[in-house]
PDB file of C-alpha atoms in Angstrom:
ATOM      1  CA  MET D 290     -31.211  66.059  91.460  1.00 94.00           C
ATOM      2  CA  LYS D 291     -28.017  64.825  94.221  1.00 97.00           C
ATOM      3  CA  ILE D 292     -26.154  62.303  92.737  1.00 98.00           C
ATOM      4  CA  ALA D 293     -24.316  59.937  94.429  1.00 98.00           C
ATOM      5  CA  ILE D 294     -20.284  58.548  92.225  1.00 98.00           C
ATOM      6  CA  LEU D 295     -19.217  55.213  93.623  1.00 98.00           C
ATOM      7  CA  SER D 296     -15.572  55.566  93.486  1.00 98.00           C
ATOM      8  CA  ARG D 297     -13.072  55.023  95.122  1.00 97.00           C
ATOM      9  CA  ASN D 298     -11.017  57.569  93.279  1.00 96.00           C
ATOM     10  CA  ALA D 299     -11.554  61.348  92.694  1.00 97.00           C
ATOM     11  CA  SER D 300      -8.988  62.093  90.380  1.00 97.00           C
ATOM     12  CA  LEU D 301     -10.002  59.473  87.567  1.00 97.00           C
ATOM     13  CA  TYR D 302     -10.832  60.258  84.174  1.00 97.00           C
ATOM     14  CA  SER D 303     -14.068  58.234  84.225  1.00 98.00           C
ATOM     15  CA  THR D 304     -15.208  60.127  87.764  1.00 98.00           C
ATOM     16  CA  ARG D 305     -14.256  63.699  86.812  1.00 98.00           C
ATOM     17  CA  ARG D 306     -16.029  63.313  84.133  1.00 98.00           C
ATOM     18  CA  LEU D 307     -19.146  62.238  85.283  1.00 98.00           C
ATOM     19  CA  VAL D 308     -19.705  65.214  87.854  1.00 98.00           C
ATOM     20  CA  GLU D 309     -18.446  67.562  85.111  1.00 98.00           C
ATOM     21  CA  ALA D 310     -20.925  66.179  83.052  1.00 98.00           C
ATOM     22  CA  ALA D 311     -23.528  65.957  85.997  1.00 98.00           C
ATOM     23  CA  ARG D 312     -22.952  69.693  87.335  1.00 98.00           C
ATOM     24  CA  LYS D 313     -22.806  71.005  83.758  1.00 98.00           C
ATOM     25  CA  ARG D 314     -26.436  69.851  83.545  1.00 97.00           C
ATOM     26  CA  GLY D 315     -27.283  71.507  87.092  1.00 97.00           C
ATOM     27  CA  HIS D 316     -27.109  69.261  89.300  1.00 98.00           C
ATOM     28  CA  HIS D 317     -25.198  67.833  92.528  1.00 98.00           C
ATOM     29  CA  ALA D 318     -22.708  64.772  91.875  1.00 98.00           C
ATOM     30  CA  GLU D 319     -20.593  64.139  95.411  1.00 98.00           C
ATOM     31  CA  ILE D 320     -17.597  60.797  95.167  1.00 98.00           C
ATOM     32  CA  ILE D 321     -18.436  58.168  97.575  1.00 98.00           C
ATOM     33  CA  ASP D 322     -16.348  55.980  99.035  1.00 98.00           C
ATOM     34  CA  HIS D 323     -17.804  52.573  99.183  1.00 98.00           C
ATOM     35  CA  LEU D 324     -15.746  51.303 100.755  1.00 98.00           C
ATOM     36  CA  LYS D 325     -16.038  53.646 103.168  1.00 98.00           C
ATOM     37  CA  CYS D 326     -19.939  53.009 103.978  1.00 98.00           C
ATOM     38  CA  ASP D 327     -21.058  51.313 106.680  1.00 98.00           C
ATOM     39  CA  LEU D 328     -24.834  49.392 105.935  1.00 98.00           C
ATOM     40  CA  ILE D 329     -27.331  49.549 108.684  1.00 97.00           C
ATOM     41  CA  ALA D 330     -30.227  46.799 108.351  1.00 94.00           C
ATOM     42  CA  GLU D 331     -33.351  47.781 110.049  1.00 91.00           C
ATOM     43  CA  GLN D 332     -36.840  46.796 109.636  1.00 90.00           C
ATOM     44  CA  LYS D 333     -37.876  48.959 106.750  1.00 88.00           C
ATOM     45  CA  ASN D 334     -35.479  51.153 107.456  1.00 93.00           C
ATOM     46  CA  PRO D 335     -32.437  50.913 105.509  1.00 96.00           C
ATOM     47  CA  THR D 336     -29.500  53.258 105.806  1.00 97.00           C
ATOM     48  CA  ILE D 337     -25.666  53.755 105.011  1.00 98.00           C
ATOM     49  CA  TYR D 338     -23.387  55.991 107.582  1.00 98.00           C
ATOM     50  CA  TYR D 339     -20.364  57.743 105.628  1.00 98.00           C
ATOM     51  CA  ARG D 340     -17.645  59.728 107.649  1.00 97.00           C
ATOM     52  CA  GLY D 341     -20.439  60.887 110.356  1.00 97.00           C
ATOM     53  CA  ARG D 342     -24.110  61.329 108.284  1.00 97.00           C
ATOM     54  CA  TYR D 343     -26.354  59.205 106.562  1.00 98.00           C
ATOM     55  CA  LEU D 344     -26.562  59.255 102.894  1.00 98.00           C
ATOM     56  CA  ASN D 345     -30.276  59.572 102.624  1.00 95.00           C
ATOM     57  CA  ASP D 346     -30.577  62.385 100.016  1.00 95.00           C
ATOM     58  CA  PHE D 347     -29.541  61.257  97.819  1.00 97.00           C
ATOM     59  CA  ASP D 348     -31.893  61.294  93.839  1.00 96.00           C
ATOM     60  CA  ALA D 349     -29.895  58.558  91.503  1.00 97.00           C
ATOM     61  CA  VAL D 350     -26.303  56.491  92.529  1.00 98.00           C
ATOM     62  CA  ILE D 351     -23.597  56.343  89.010  1.00 98.00           C
ATOM     63  CA  PRO D 352     -22.022  52.916  90.516  1.00 98.00           C
ATOM     64  CA  ARG D 353     -17.893  53.030  89.524  1.00 98.00           C
ATOM     65  CA  ILE D 354     -17.449  49.873  91.184  1.00 97.00           C
ATOM     66  CA  GLY D 355     -13.489  48.037  90.468  1.00 94.00           C
ATOM     67  CA  ALA D 356     -13.583  44.425  89.887  1.00 91.00           C
ATOM     68  CA  SER D 357     -12.100  43.723  92.952  1.00 92.00           C
ATOM     69  CA  VAL D 358     -14.447  45.187  95.471  1.00 96.00           C
ATOM     70  CA  THR D 359     -16.911  43.617  93.771  1.00 96.00           C
ATOM     71  CA  PHE D 360     -18.763  41.950  96.970  1.00 96.00           C
ATOM     72  CA  TYR D 361     -18.821  44.306  98.748  1.00 98.00           C
ATOM     73  CA  GLY D 362     -19.474  47.262  96.287  1.00 98.00           C
ATOM     74  CA  SER D 363     -22.525  46.132  95.454  1.00 98.00           C
ATOM     75  CA  ALA D 364     -24.019  45.599  98.861  1.00 98.00           C
ATOM     76  CA  VAL D 365     -23.550  50.019  99.053  1.00 98.00           C
ATOM     77  CA  VAL D 366     -25.661  49.620  95.867  1.00 98.00           C
ATOM     78  CA  ARG D 367     -27.653  47.379  96.650  1.00 98.00           C
ATOM     79  CA  GLN D 368     -28.367  49.893  99.925  1.00 98.00           C
ATOM     80  CA  PHE D 369     -29.172  52.317  98.033  1.00 98.00           C
ATOM     81  CA  GLU D 370     -31.687  50.540  96.424  1.00 97.00           C
ATOM     82  CA  MET D 371     -33.708  49.159  99.054  1.00 96.00           C
ATOM     83  CA  MET D 372     -33.556  52.729 100.060  1.00 96.00           C
ATOM     84  CA  LYS D 373     -35.689  54.009  96.722  1.00 94.00           C
ATOM     85  CA  VAL D 374     -32.691  55.468  95.328  1.00 96.00           C
ATOM     86  CA  PHE D 375     -32.309  54.904  91.544  1.00 96.00           C
ATOM     87  CA  THR D 376     -28.753  53.288  90.395  1.00 97.00           C
ATOM     88  CA  ALA D 377     -27.260  53.976  86.545  1.00 97.00           C
ATOM     89  CA  VAL D 378     -26.438  49.927  86.755  1.00 98.00           C
ATOM     90  CA  GLU D 379     -28.516  47.678  89.682  1.00 97.00           C
ATOM     91  CA  SER D 380     -26.849  45.036  92.253  1.00 98.00           C
ATOM     92  CA  GLN D 381     -27.645  42.256  90.161  1.00 97.00           C
ATOM     93  CA  ALA D 382     -26.818  43.091  87.179  1.00 98.00           C
ATOM     94  CA  LEU D 383     -22.897  44.168  88.166  1.00 97.00           C
ATOM     95  CA  ILE D 384     -22.782  40.720  90.217  1.00 97.00           C
ATOM     96  CA  ARG D 385     -23.701  38.916  87.046  1.00 96.00           C
ATOM     97  CA  SER D 386     -21.462  41.148  85.024  1.00 95.00           C
ATOM     98  CA  ARG D 387     -18.233  39.638  87.415  1.00 93.00           C
ATOM     99  CA  ASP D 388     -19.191  36.384  86.477  1.00 92.00           C
ATOM    100  CA  LYS D 389     -17.760  35.658  83.222  1.00 90.00           C
ATOM    101  CA  LEU D 390     -18.950  32.483  83.477  1.00 91.00           C
ATOM    102  CA  ARG D 391     -22.391  32.958  84.167  1.00 94.00           C
ATOM    103  CA  SER D 392     -21.431  35.582  81.417  1.00 95.00           C
ATOM    104  CA  LEU D 393     -21.374  33.680  78.334  1.00 95.00           C
ATOM    105  CA  GLN D 394     -24.227  31.533  79.789  1.00 96.00           C
ATOM    106  CA  ILE D 395     -26.867  34.037  79.873  1.00 98.00           C
ATOM    107  CA  LEU D 396     -25.520  35.586  75.700  1.00 98.00           C
ATOM    108  CA  SER D 397     -25.061  32.001  75.329  1.00 97.00           C
ATOM    109  CA  ARG D 398     -29.478  31.869  76.183  1.00 98.00           C
ATOM    110  CA  ALA D 399     -30.122  35.143  74.263  1.00 98.00           C
ATOM    111  CA  GLY D 400     -28.896  33.666  71.372  1.00 97.00           C
ATOM    112  CA  LEU D 401     -25.409  36.114  70.865  1.00 98.00           C
ATOM    113  CA  GLY D 402     -23.186  34.923  68.997  1.00 97.00           C
ATOM    114  CA  LEU D 403     -19.880  33.662  71.340  1.00 98.00           C
ATOM    115  CA  PRO D 404     -16.882  32.016  70.433  1.00 96.00           C
ATOM    116  CA  LYS D 405     -16.566  29.007  71.171  1.00 97.00           C
ATOM    117  CA  THR D 406     -15.955  28.432  74.666  1.00 96.00           C
ATOM    118  CA  VAL D 407     -14.978  25.082  77.017  1.00 96.00           C
ATOM    119  CA  PHE D 408     -14.830  25.598  81.373  1.00 94.00           C
ATOM    120  CA  THR D 409     -14.273  22.678  83.087  1.00 89.00           C
ATOM    121  CA  ASN D 410     -13.774  21.637  86.934  1.00 88.00           C
ATOM    122  CA  TYR D 411     -10.408  20.965  86.731  1.00 90.00           C
ATOM    123  CA  SER D 412     -10.394  18.050  83.666  1.00 90.00           C
ATOM    124  CA  LYS D 413      -7.310  15.689  82.967  1.00 91.00           C
ATOM    125  CA  ASP D 414      -8.899  15.975  79.699  1.00 94.00           C
ATOM    126  CA  VAL D 415      -7.640  18.415  77.885  1.00 95.00           C
ATOM    127  CA  ASP D 416      -6.415  17.384  74.808  1.00 96.00           C
ATOM    128  CA  HIS D 417      -9.930  16.884  74.205  1.00 95.00           C
ATOM    129  CA  ILE D 418     -10.728  20.657  75.526  1.00 96.00           C
ATOM    130  CA  ILE D 419      -8.816  21.589  73.682  1.00 96.00           C
ATOM    131  CA  GLU D 420     -10.169  19.361  70.382  1.00 96.00           C
ATOM    132  CA  GLN D 421     -13.843  20.957  71.531  1.00 96.00           C
ATOM    133  CA  VAL D 422     -12.632  24.607  70.146  1.00 96.00           C
ATOM    134  CA  GLY D 423     -11.329  24.179  67.424  1.00 95.00           C
ATOM    135  CA  GLY D 424      -7.193  23.642  68.333  1.00 96.00           C
ATOM    136  CA  ALA D 425      -4.378  25.783  68.324  1.00 95.00           C
ATOM    137  CA  PRO D 426      -3.669  28.838  68.474  1.00 95.00           C
ATOM    138  CA  LEU D 427      -6.463  29.167  70.954  1.00 95.00           C
ATOM    139  CA  ILE D 428      -6.815  31.323  73.845  1.00 94.00           C
ATOM    140  CA  ILE D 429      -7.254  30.587  78.016  1.00 94.00           C
ATOM    141  CA  LYS D 430      -8.666  33.029  80.154  1.00 90.00           C
ATOM    142  CA  LEU D 431      -8.106  33.321  83.722  1.00 88.00           C
ATOM    143  CA  LEU D 432     -12.138  33.505  85.111  1.00 82.00           C
ATOM    144  CA  GLU D 433     -10.586  36.807  87.821  1.00 74.00           C
ATOM    145  CA  GLY D 434      -8.405  38.272  85.526  1.00 59.00           C
ATOM    146  CA  THR D 435      -9.264  42.262  84.150  1.00 60.00           C
ATOM    147  CA  GLN D 436      -8.281  44.597  81.410  1.00 56.00           C
ATOM    148  CA  GLY D 437      -6.618  41.479  80.376  1.00 58.00           C
ATOM    149  CA  LEU D 438      -4.501  40.388  82.240  1.00 71.00           C
ATOM    150  CA  GLY D 439      -4.602  36.256  83.041  1.00 81.00           C
ATOM    151  CA  VAL D 440      -5.079  36.540  79.373  1.00 88.00           C
ATOM    152  CA  VAL D 441      -2.961  33.902  77.351  1.00 90.00           C
ATOM    153  CA  LEU D 442      -2.260  33.063  73.538  1.00 91.00           C
ATOM    154  CA  ALA D 443      -1.493  29.616  73.095  1.00 94.00           C
ATOM    155  CA  ASP D 444       0.307  29.076  69.735  1.00 94.00           C
ATOM    156  CA  ASN D 445       0.250  25.071  69.648  1.00 95.00           C
ATOM    157  CA  GLN D 446      -1.175  22.055  71.115  1.00 95.00           C
ATOM    158  CA  LYS D 447       1.785  21.623  73.262  1.00 96.00           C
ATOM    159  CA  ALA D 448       1.498  24.902  74.641  1.00 96.00           C
ATOM    160  CA  ALA D 449      -2.072  25.141  74.858  1.00 96.00           C
ATOM    161  CA  LYS D 450      -2.073  22.048  76.774  1.00 96.00           C
ATOM    162  CA  SER D 451       1.126  23.096  79.310  1.00 95.00           C
ATOM    163  CA  VAL D 452      -0.537  26.147  80.364  1.00 95.00           C
ATOM    164  CA  ILE D 453      -4.058  24.377  80.750  1.00 95.00           C
ATOM    165  CA  GLU D 454      -2.521  21.949  83.267  1.00 95.00           C
ATOM    166  CA  ALA D 455      -0.182  24.418  84.726  1.00 94.00           C
ATOM    167  CA  PHE D 456      -4.172  26.438  85.970  1.00 93.00           C
ATOM    168  CA  ASN D 457      -5.380  23.355  86.692  1.00 93.00           C
ATOM    169  CA  GLY D 458      -2.246  22.486  89.062  1.00 93.00           C
ATOM    170  CA  LEU D 459      -2.327  25.463  90.163  1.00 92.00           C
ATOM    171  CA  LYS D 460      -6.695  25.110  90.912  1.00 92.00           C
ATOM    172  CA  ALA D 461      -6.803  28.626  88.639  1.00 90.00           C
ATOM    173  CA  ARG D 462     -10.040  28.603  87.092  1.00 90.00           C
ATOM    174  CA  ILE D 463      -9.632  28.730  83.648  1.00 91.00           C
ATOM    175  CA  ILE D 464     -12.038  29.211  80.437  1.00 93.00           C
ATOM    176  CA  VAL D 465     -10.906  27.912  77.269  1.00 96.00           C
ATOM    177  CA  GLN D 466     -12.000  29.913  73.809  1.00 95.00           C
ATOM    178  CA  GLU D 467     -11.137  29.725  70.699  1.00 96.00           C
ATOM    179  CA  PHE D 468      -9.183  31.663  68.823  1.00 94.00           C
ATOM    180  CA  ILE D 469     -11.029  34.856  65.925  1.00 93.00           C
ATOM    181  CA  LYS D 470      -8.410  34.070  63.388  1.00 91.00           C
ATOM    182  CA  GLU D 471     -10.364  37.228  60.840  1.00 90.00           C
ATOM    183  CA  ALA D 472     -10.420  39.465  63.755  1.00 90.00           C
ATOM    184  CA  LYS D 473      -6.599  40.245  63.230  1.00 86.00           C
ATOM    185  CA  GLY D 474      -5.759  41.481  67.224  1.00 85.00           C
ATOM    186  CA  ALA D 475      -9.026  44.283  67.296  1.00 90.00           C
ATOM    187  CA  ASP D 476     -11.736  44.061  68.925  1.00 94.00           C
ATOM    188  CA  ILE D 477     -14.861  46.876  69.276  1.00 96.00           C
ATOM    189  CA  ARG D 478     -15.964  48.195  72.344  1.00 96.00           C
ATOM    190  CA  ALA D 479     -19.865  49.154  72.068  1.00 98.00           C
ATOM    191  CA  PHE D 480     -21.003  51.841  74.732  1.00 98.00           C
ATOM    192  CA  VAL D 481     -24.615  51.033  75.344  1.00 98.00           C
ATOM    193  CA  VAL D 482     -26.669  53.816  77.394  1.00 98.00           C
ATOM    194  CA  ASP D 483     -30.454  53.192  77.792  1.00 97.00           C
ATOM    195  CA  GLY D 484     -31.250  50.584  75.250  1.00 97.00           C
ATOM    196  CA  GLU D 485     -29.357  52.733  72.507  1.00 98.00           C
ATOM    197  CA  VAL D 486     -25.356  52.489  72.020  1.00 98.00           C
ATOM    198  CA  VAL D 487     -24.228  56.054  72.629  1.00 98.00           C
ATOM    199  CA  GLY D 488     -20.302  55.569  70.378  1.00 97.00           C
ATOM    200  CA  ALA D 489     -18.049  52.736  69.616  1.00 97.00           C
ATOM    201  CA  MET D 490     -14.267  52.056  68.498  1.00 96.00           C
ATOM    202  CA  LYS D 491     -11.799  49.963  67.142  1.00 94.00           C
ATOM    203  CA  ARG D 492      -9.815  48.415  69.413  1.00 91.00           C
ATOM    204  CA  GLN D 493      -6.000  47.549  67.617  1.00 87.00           C
ATOM    205  CA  ALA D 494      -4.361  45.915  69.334  1.00 77.00           C
ATOM    206  CA  LYS D 495       0.764  47.459  69.017  1.00 71.00           C
ATOM    207  CA  GLU D 496       2.404  44.883  67.842  1.00 67.00           C
ATOM    208  CA  GLY D 497       3.976  41.760  68.756  1.00 58.00           C
ATOM    209  CA  GLU D 498       0.766  41.926  71.065  1.00 57.00           C
ATOM    210  CA  PHE D 499      -3.169  40.157  70.885  1.00 57.00           C
ATOM    211  CA  ARG D 500      -4.412  41.907  73.737  1.00 60.00           C
ATOM    212  CA  SER D 501      -6.446  45.223  72.194  1.00 52.00           C
ATOM    213  CA  ASN D 502      -7.009  46.646  75.710  1.00 58.00           C
ATOM    214  CA  LEU D 503      -6.145  50.339  75.974  1.00 55.00           C
ATOM    215  CA  HIS D 504      -4.389  49.412  79.172  1.00 54.00           C
ATOM    216  CA  ARG D 505      -2.471  47.193  77.257  1.00 53.00           C
ATOM    217  CA  GLY D 506      -0.623  49.793  74.460  1.00 54.00           C
ATOM    218  CA  GLY D 507      -3.108  49.685  72.279  1.00 70.00           C
ATOM    219  CA  SER D 508      -4.763  51.804  69.798  1.00 79.00           C
ATOM    220  CA  ALA D 509      -8.603  52.933  69.180  1.00 86.00           C
ATOM    221  CA  GLU D 510     -10.468  54.911  66.460  1.00 92.00           C
ATOM    222  CA  VAL D 511     -13.887  55.262  65.767  1.00 95.00           C
ATOM    223  CA  ILE D 512     -16.223  52.903  63.853  1.00 96.00           C
ATOM    224  CA  LYS D 513     -19.585  52.915  62.353  1.00 96.00           C
ATOM    225  CA  LEU D 514     -21.597  50.085  63.489  1.00 97.00           C
ATOM    226  CA  SER D 515     -22.987  47.241  60.925  1.00 97.00           C
ATOM    227  CA  ARG D 516     -27.040  46.804  62.012  1.00 97.00           C
ATOM    228  CA  ALA D 517     -26.052  43.573  62.851  1.00 98.00           C
ATOM    229  CA  GLU D 518     -22.979  45.008  65.751  1.00 98.00           C
ATOM    230  CA  LYS D 519     -25.396  47.272  66.765  1.00 98.00           C
ATOM    231  CA  SER D 520     -27.893  44.059  67.370  1.00 98.00           C
ATOM    232  CA  ALA D 521     -25.791  42.419  69.030  1.00 98.00           C
ATOM    233  CA  ALA D 522     -24.414  44.700  71.322  1.00 98.00           C
ATOM    234  CA  ILE D 523     -28.206  46.197  72.708  1.00 98.00           C
ATOM    235  CA  LYS D 524     -29.407  42.756  72.948  1.00 98.00           C
ATOM    236  CA  ALA D 525     -25.757  41.866  74.950  1.00 98.00           C
ATOM    237  CA  ALA D 526     -26.643  44.720  77.719  1.00 98.00           C
ATOM    238  CA  SER D 527     -29.984  43.570  77.194  1.00 98.00           C
ATOM    239  CA  ALA D 528     -29.576  40.664  78.522  1.00 98.00           C
ATOM    240  CA  MET D 529     -27.324  41.702  81.302  1.00 98.00           C
ATOM    241  CA  GLY D 530     -29.960  43.852  82.749  1.00 98.00           C
ATOM    242  CA  LEU D 531     -27.193  46.399  82.271  1.00 98.00           C
ATOM    243  CA  GLY D 532     -28.673  50.505  81.827  1.00 97.00           C
ATOM    244  CA  VAL D 533     -24.654  51.268  81.334  1.00 98.00           C
ATOM    245  CA  ALA D 534     -22.457  48.709  79.397  1.00 98.00           C
ATOM    246  CA  GLY D 535     -19.755  48.332  77.520  1.00 98.00           C
ATOM    247  CA  VAL D 536     -20.020  45.326  75.290  1.00 98.00           C
ATOM    248  CA  ASP D 537     -16.865  43.890  73.372  1.00 96.00           C
ATOM    249  CA  MET D 538     -17.053  41.405  71.057  1.00 96.00           C
ATOM    250  CA  LEU D 539     -14.637  40.553  67.875  1.00 96.00           C
ATOM    251  CA  GLN D 540     -15.313  40.536  63.475  1.00 95.00           C
ATOM    252  CA  SER D 541     -15.788  37.121  62.630  1.00 96.00           C
ATOM    253  CA  ALA D 542     -16.933  35.367  59.470  1.00 95.00           C
ATOM    254  CA  ARG D 543     -19.763  34.352  61.270  1.00 95.00           C
ATOM    255  CA  GLY D 544     -21.051  37.786  62.380  1.00 96.00           C
ATOM    256  CA  PRO D 545     -19.599  39.125  65.267  1.00 98.00           C
ATOM    257  CA  LEU D 546     -18.996  37.696  68.502  1.00 98.00           C
ATOM    258  CA  ILE D 547     -19.373  38.563  72.258  1.00 98.00           C
ATOM    259  CA  LEU D 548     -16.294  39.430  74.528  1.00 95.00           C
ATOM    260  CA  GLU D 549     -17.238  40.593  77.004  1.00 94.00           C
ATOM    261  CA  VAL D 550     -20.331  42.983  78.505  1.00 97.00           C
ATOM    262  CA  ASN D 551     -18.347  45.427  80.966  1.00 96.00           C
ATOM    263  CA  SER D 552     -20.711  47.121  83.894  1.00 97.00           C
ATOM    264  CA  SER D 553     -18.245  49.642  84.447  1.00 96.00           C
ATOM    265  CA  PRO D 554     -17.001  50.744  81.604  1.00 96.00           C
ATOM    266  CA  GLY D 555     -14.245  53.425  81.195  1.00 95.00           C
ATOM    267  CA  LEU D 556     -14.927  56.492  79.463  1.00 97.00           C
ATOM    268  CA  GLU D 557     -11.139  58.009  78.795  1.00 95.00           C
ATOM    269  CA  GLY D 558     -11.012  55.648  75.550  1.00 92.00           C
ATOM    270  CA  ILE D 559     -14.483  55.707  74.519  1.00 95.00           C
ATOM    271  CA  GLU D 560     -14.467  60.098  74.545  1.00 97.00           C
ATOM    272  CA  LYS D 561     -11.225  60.567  73.168  1.00 95.00           C
ATOM    273  CA  ALA D 562     -11.913  58.290  70.580  1.00 94.00           C
ATOM    274  CA  THR D 563     -15.356  59.143  69.420  1.00 96.00           C
ATOM    275  CA  GLY D 564     -15.438  62.739  70.589  1.00 96.00           C
ATOM    276  CA  VAL D 565     -19.225  61.792  72.090  1.00 98.00           C
ATOM    277  CA  ASP D 566     -20.213  63.680  75.635  1.00 98.00           C
ATOM    278  CA  VAL D 567     -20.314  59.908  76.980  1.00 98.00           C
ATOM    279  CA  ALA D 568     -20.547  60.738  80.798  1.00 98.00           C
ATOM    280  CA  GLY D 569     -23.447  63.093  79.360  1.00 98.00           C
ATOM    281  CA  LYS D 570     -24.634  60.870  78.015  1.00 98.00           C
ATOM    282  CA  ILE D 571     -25.360  58.833  81.606  1.00 98.00           C
ATOM    283  CA  VAL D 572     -26.325  61.961  83.857  1.00 98.00           C
ATOM    284  CA  GLU D 573     -29.379  62.058  80.375  1.00 97.00           C
ATOM    285  CA  TYR D 574     -30.179  58.269  81.640  1.00 97.00           C
ATOM    286  CA  LEU D 575     -30.813  58.844  84.936  1.00 97.00           C
ATOM    287  CA  GLU D 576     -32.634  62.120  84.328  1.00 96.00           C
ATOM    288  CA  ARG D 577     -35.139  59.784  82.119  1.00 93.00           C
ATOM    289  CA  ASN D 578     -35.271  57.011  84.589  1.00 91.00           C
ATOM    290  CA  ARG D 579     -35.544  58.778  88.256  1.00 80.00           C
ATOM    291  CA  ALA D 580     -38.457  60.087  87.874  1.00 73.00           C
ATOM    292  CA  LYS D 581     -40.206  57.309  86.560  1.00 73.00           C
ATOM    293  CA  HIS D 582     -38.464  55.049  89.256  1.00 64.00           C
ATOM    294  CA  LYS D 583     -39.749  57.647  91.670  1.00 65.00           C
ATOM    295  CA  LYS D 584     -43.241  57.212  90.709  1.00 63.00           C
ATOM    296  CA  LYS D 585     -43.723  53.372  91.132  1.00 62.00           C
ATOM    297  CA  SER D 586     -41.599  53.253  94.649  1.00 59.00           C
ATOM    298  CA  GLN D 587     -44.339  55.925  96.342  1.00 57.00           C
ATOM    299  CA  LYS D 588     -46.823  53.116  93.926  1.00 57.00           C
ATOM    300  CA  ASP D 589     -45.090  50.138  95.545  1.00 57.00           C
ATOM    301  CA  LYS D 590     -45.473  52.156  98.937  1.00 52.00           C
ATOM    302  CA  VAL D 591     -48.679  52.670  98.911  1.00 45.00           C
ATOM    303  CA  ASN D 592     -49.922  48.823  97.337  1.00 49.00           C
ATOM    304  CA  ALA D 593     -47.056  47.570 100.656  1.00 49.00           C
TER     305      ALA D 593
END
């Protein structure tokens, strides 16, 4: 099987591990910089031109698309889909996952537990917003933030009001979310591949910090999920339409609460914390589904 790994940086841990895992299983893996791809639209003949050649001989794609290039990255994934190439993460699911508000609406509709969240169109009734999430302390997040950037903990009513009004004044889109005290600065990252949790870790924020992201100095350790937590992770990935997902959740008095579903989750933290070959699990997912996808594509071509 010939696998395209869409990544802008060949030295990244996740990219290197996916290449290693693919080659270990006898596949040919090539790193493709999606921002260097030219997309050619032609009647019944969509193609991709990349560094002097057409990418028309790949069997599967693993997208590793950064949040800042979601628009073009998802277009490249979509082009591969039009070329009948199986992708580990579908273009629509990728776009859906990058829209924080839309993601929360989808997860809410699916009946999953969430921290109470408010989004408004720069409402001037800030006191009411704060009241809706149970008062301070509370969390304020930029809709475009990643890896803990653009996330603020407001300890009291006055601070919460000041921050919300400041963001509103800048016309910055935010969500206001209840603070889950019993989580004690920790969250869970469950890694889901093809409808199965293949690994899970508990991330703990460093002292004096409320964000547990490993990029911000948090620590990670392996954790055995409860039945409810495992079910919530699988259901969240399914609701978002993601074959590969990092599901972030909080442990609360009312059960697991989903924070976010990541469509390009990093492999370094989860592999080092759990010892699981997650990259290998992703390649196995391609192996299982590529044949089914090819058969379906041929059937669709016959019926066209």
